[in-house]
Amino acid sequence: MKSCFVVVGIFSRLKMAATKSISSLLLVDSSSCFFSPIPRFLTLPISPTTTLRSTTSTLLRRAPSHRSLTSSFAVMFPDNSVLSDVCASGITSVVAVSCLGFWGEIGKRGIFDQKLIRKLVHINIGLVFMLCWPLFSSGRQGALLASLVPGLNIVRMLLLGLGVYQDEGTIKSMSRHGDRRELLKGPLYYALSITSACFFYWKTSPISIAVICNLCAGDGMADIIGRRFGTEKLPYNRNKSLAGSIGMAIAGFLASVGYMYYFASFGYMESIGWDMILRFLIISVASALVESLPISTDIDDNLTIPLTSALVGTLLF
């Protein structure tokens, strides 16, 4: 009888050893008291103290975020930010010069009215320039090299306005009456405003969006809509129309919201939502109100609009 018990015990131990060997070969999780058919390479190593929250955070750390992937694609040379920003400046300069050349050629050929071309340039240049901002890095270096593009346009306006060199197409497309000296006022202030917004606020600030969108889209559409539908003049300024002021507020606001979502898609804007949209609306309405005042005509709306947008934006953001 004793020998029978010994034999049974030996067989029991052999059975347990075989079960362990098969379990290890199948790579199953046998850490719990129940058999788990899930292979180990498909399971996370969970200790008794592991919680669902820690497991979720582990998965989130392992997965690359959409924001980091998008930002890395935007910068051309992630390992060399200087080279990347220099190349971005070159590309942006080519785009800006091409836009100016295009509208200059349109001005030479007389395809559109000169006043309409001037406002189309006014709308186009600043907004296209902002589209190129994701090519640059997010720090001061990127802001500096990006601001060189409109900064060089400041020098260009000075040279053209002073008569150092001639460019008939540019003068016609950027002046009211074809006089080169006009470039020393509105167009020069326009380039100064965009350069300042780019350098001091840059792409992580909603203030830069508000300044450029209200200056370009807002002021440009105010003139176009005002000339076409502005039969009802404002009581405090007979040179401005109600339709033009409303059109400016709407265009500046819509452009601001559009660029808000554009920069948010690259991860430059964190807390976007109805709160920020309402602030953009307040800034656009304030800018349109100031633009409608007689002082904007006396000074220049290319100065009063950016200053108003920056001031109200600083108070709100």
XYZ file of C-alpha atoms in Angstrom:
317
model
C 0.000 0.000 0.000
C 2.820 2.381 0.922
C 4.421 1.838 -2.485
C 1.110 2.682 -4.206
C 0.923 6.019 -2.396
C 4.508 6.759 -3.423
C 3.719 6.032 -7.072
C 0.612 8.255 -6.945
C 2.640 11.085 -5.406
C 5.306 10.784 -8.131
C 2.673 10.941 -10.872
C 1.062 13.997 -9.227
C 4.371 15.846 -9.191
C 5.094 14.906 -12.802
C 1.650 16.186 -13.817
C 2.236 19.539 -12.085
C 5.649 19.911 -13.713
C 4.233 19.133 -17.152
C 1.463 21.695 -16.679
C 4.018 24.385 -15.777
C 6.176 23.537 -18.776
C 3.253 23.701 -21.207
C 2.083 26.959 -19.638
C 5.509 28.557 -20.089
C 5.763 27.312 -23.664
C 2.378 28.813 -24.533
C 3.440 32.116 -22.880
C 0.230 32.364 -20.890
C -0.349 34.460 -17.828
C -0.518 32.086 -14.857
C 0.049 34.703 -12.195
C -3.536 34.490 -10.958
C -5.317 31.507 -9.486
C -7.346 31.095 -12.696
C -6.015 29.992 -16.036
C -5.757 32.915 -18.487
C -5.852 32.137 -22.196
C -4.367 35.563 -23.107
C -0.740 35.396 -24.288
C 1.733 37.365 -22.188
C 2.970 39.492 -25.055
C -0.593 40.859 -25.373
C -0.950 41.705 -21.687
C 0.505 44.464 -19.513
C 2.532 43.412 -16.473
C -0.010 44.152 -13.753
C 0.975 43.946 -10.129
C -1.570 43.589 -7.316
C -1.309 47.352 -6.627
C -1.769 48.413 -10.268
C -4.838 50.538 -10.910
C -6.782 51.335 -14.042
C -5.569 54.922 -13.945
C -1.888 53.953 -13.925
C -2.453 51.464 -16.748
C -4.158 54.152 -18.842
C -1.352 56.633 -18.188
C 1.190 54.006 -19.251
C -0.584 53.552 -22.555
C -0.818 57.325 -23.078
C 2.907 57.729 -22.434
C 3.739 55.066 -24.969
C 1.534 56.486 -27.753
C 2.909 59.580 -29.558
C 0.512 62.497 -29.488
C -0.991 64.026 -32.615
C 0.381 67.406 -31.589
C 4.009 66.239 -31.379
C 3.731 64.425 -34.702
C 2.219 67.456 -36.427
C 4.794 69.854 -34.992
C 7.671 67.610 -36.050
C 6.339 67.547 -39.600
C 5.984 71.348 -39.634
C 9.656 72.005 -38.792
C 11.808 70.960 -41.740
C 14.993 70.014 -39.847
C 14.090 69.125 -36.234
C 17.722 68.338 -35.371
C 19.011 71.733 -36.572
C 16.638 74.565 -35.688
C 18.875 77.293 -37.129
C 19.054 75.648 -40.550
C 15.330 74.924 -40.407
C 14.417 78.547 -39.609
C 16.778 79.914 -42.270
C 15.176 77.653 -44.894
C 11.726 78.659 -43.643
C 12.679 82.338 -44.056
C 13.774 81.650 -47.609
C 10.560 79.825 -48.480
C 8.394 82.515 -46.852
C 10.286 85.267 -48.673
C 9.747 83.531 -52.003
C 6.025 83.186 -51.241
C 5.730 86.861 -50.217
C 7.647 88.152 -53.241
C 5.570 85.924 -55.515
C 2.342 87.341 -54.084
C 3.577 90.911 -54.491
C 4.771 90.149 -58.014
C 1.426 88.620 -58.920
C -0.597 91.624 -57.753
C 1.989 93.970 -59.254
C 1.500 92.321 -62.637
C -2.278 92.595 -62.231
C -1.802 96.296 -61.485
C 0.344 96.849 -64.571
C -2.183 95.207 -66.868
C -5.100 97.136 -65.400
C -7.240 94.006 -64.992
C -8.872 95.296 -61.797
C -9.504 98.731 -60.400
C -6.418 100.100 -58.651
C -8.258 100.628 -55.354
C -9.533 97.051 -55.407
C -6.048 95.677 -56.138
C -4.608 97.698 -53.279
C -7.096 96.183 -50.848
C -6.602 92.665 -52.218
C -2.873 93.058 -51.576
C -3.734 94.415 -48.137
C -5.772 91.278 -47.349
C -3.527 88.752 -49.033
C 0.036 89.500 -47.900
C -0.370 89.372 -44.129
C -2.638 86.319 -44.101
C -0.373 84.346 -46.466
C 2.605 85.291 -44.302
C 0.860 83.835 -41.246
C 0.204 80.585 -43.096
C 3.981 80.074 -43.230
C 4.556 80.460 -39.473
C 4.387 76.725 -38.673
C 7.533 76.279 -40.782
C 9.478 78.131 -38.076
C 10.475 76.998 -34.593
C 8.398 78.245 -31.663
C 11.085 80.180 -29.746
C 12.576 83.657 -30.092
C 14.860 82.473 -32.875
C 11.910 81.476 -35.044
C 10.115 84.765 -34.317
C 13.211 86.783 -35.225
C 13.877 85.014 -38.513
C 10.197 85.095 -39.462
C 9.933 88.833 -38.734
C 12.824 89.460 -41.119
C 10.468 88.746 -44.039
C 8.097 91.710 -43.440
C 11.071 93.595 -41.989
C 12.767 93.522 -45.379
C 9.533 94.816 -46.855
C 9.881 97.847 -44.570
C 13.227 98.589 -46.223
C 11.635 98.022 -49.622
C 8.825 100.506 -48.900
C 11.386 103.082 -47.785
C 13.489 102.660 -50.934
C 10.453 102.811 -53.220
C 8.887 105.728 -51.363
C 12.100 107.733 -51.423
C 12.601 107.046 -55.120
C 15.848 105.096 -54.690
C 14.565 102.573 -57.214
C 11.410 102.216 -59.298
C 8.803 99.458 -59.435
C 5.723 100.725 -61.211
C 3.629 97.606 -60.566
C 4.263 97.619 -56.790
C 3.607 101.360 -56.540
C 0.298 101.043 -58.373
C -0.836 98.020 -56.370
C -0.017 99.564 -52.962
C -0.865 103.255 -53.359
C -4.150 105.110 -53.710
C -3.210 107.434 -56.540
C -0.026 105.928 -57.966
C 2.250 108.287 -56.026
C 5.392 106.590 -54.677
C 5.397 108.840 -51.591
C 2.192 107.178 -50.410
C 4.267 104.060 -49.651
C 5.896 105.969 -46.777
C 2.549 106.069 -44.958
C -0.041 103.261 -45.055
C 2.061 100.487 -46.663
C 5.009 101.279 -44.387
C 2.799 101.238 -41.264
C 1.247 97.993 -42.493
C 4.657 96.286 -42.731
C 5.691 97.706 -39.350
C 2.533 96.384 -37.671
C 2.910 92.857 -39.051
C 6.618 92.768 -38.170
C 5.901 93.886 -34.600
C 3.061 91.378 -34.117
C 5.275 88.587 -35.415
C 8.299 89.405 -33.284
C 6.677 90.424 -29.988
C 3.715 88.007 -29.848
C 4.516 85.195 -32.309
C 2.433 82.137 -33.106
C 1.718 80.968 -29.546
C -0.185 84.161 -28.709
C -3.766 84.851 -29.804
C -2.894 88.564 -29.803
C -0.757 88.160 -32.931
C -3.719 86.491 -34.649
C -6.081 89.308 -33.641
C -3.678 92.065 -34.743
C -2.933 90.661 -38.204
C -6.438 89.351 -38.969
C -8.171 92.614 -38.061
C -5.543 94.625 -39.938
C -5.583 92.480 -43.084
C -8.957 90.767 -43.416
C -10.945 93.276 -41.366
C -9.651 96.555 -42.771
C -9.427 95.163 -46.303
C -13.018 93.945 -46.372
C -14.252 97.164 -44.735
C -13.184 99.156 -47.775
C -14.440 96.621 -50.332
C -17.863 96.197 -48.686
C -18.158 99.879 -47.846
C -17.616 100.943 -51.449
C -20.162 98.455 -52.763
C -22.898 98.547 -50.129
C -22.067 101.586 -48.018
C -24.975 103.840 -48.860
C -25.771 104.576 -45.209
C -23.005 106.682 -43.689
C -22.105 106.844 -40.021
C -23.474 109.950 -38.231
C -20.130 110.736 -36.572
C -18.003 110.120 -39.691
C -19.470 110.716 -43.137
C -16.432 109.086 -44.759
C -17.296 105.688 -43.229
C -20.347 103.497 -43.763
C -22.287 101.191 -41.480
C -21.927 98.310 -43.933
C -18.155 98.763 -44.066
C -17.807 98.745 -40.259
C -20.007 95.664 -39.892
C -18.114 93.939 -42.696
C -14.812 94.725 -41.007
C -15.904 93.292 -37.665
C -17.243 90.104 -39.255
C -14.244 89.552 -41.557
C -11.678 90.195 -38.821
C -13.540 87.927 -36.413
C -13.946 85.034 -38.880
C -10.296 85.248 -39.938
C -9.201 85.257 -36.281
C -11.244 82.158 -35.471
C -9.970 80.418 -38.597
C -6.331 81.052 -37.698
C -7.022 80.082 -34.093
C -8.011 76.602 -35.256
C -5.170 76.574 -37.796
C -2.493 77.164 -35.140
C -4.275 74.893 -32.657
C -3.940 72.036 -35.162
C -0.149 72.390 -34.786
C -0.354 72.503 -30.989
C 0.453 76.221 -30.598
C -2.878 77.043 -28.940
C -3.870 75.058 -25.856
C -7.154 76.330 -24.429
C -9.275 77.085 -27.491
C -13.039 77.214 -27.220
C -16.019 79.523 -26.946
C -14.258 81.674 -24.368
C -11.433 82.521 -26.785
C -13.872 82.942 -29.681
C -15.868 85.507 -27.651
C -12.663 87.430 -26.906
C -11.799 87.518 -30.607
C -15.270 88.922 -31.296
C -14.785 91.700 -28.727
C -11.403 92.622 -30.239
C -12.824 92.716 -33.781
C -15.771 94.898 -32.736
C -13.445 97.268 -30.858
C -11.101 97.503 -33.856
C -14.000 98.212 -36.215
C -15.284 100.904 -33.856
C -11.903 102.646 -33.688
C -11.464 102.345 -37.465
C -14.766 104.145 -37.961
C -13.659 107.163 -35.908
C -12.316 110.293 -37.660
C -8.995 109.887 -35.825
C -8.234 106.760 -37.858
C -8.413 108.834 -41.038
C -6.276 111.597 -39.577
C -3.553 109.258 -38.292
C -3.762 106.033 -40.343
C -5.898 102.963 -39.799
C -2.839 100.788 -40.436
C -1.648 102.079 -37.060
C -4.889 102.521 -35.106
C -6.267 99.039 -35.893
C -3.158 97.075 -34.788
C -2.745 99.237 -31.694
C -6.392 98.721 -30.716
C -6.220 94.976 -31.333
C -3.015 94.662 -29.311
C -4.310 96.779 -26.430
C -7.709 95.051 -26.127
C -6.066 91.664 -26.711
C -3.616 92.324 -23.868
C -6.528 93.161 -21.557
C -8.504 90.058 -22.548
C -5.753 87.469 -22.926
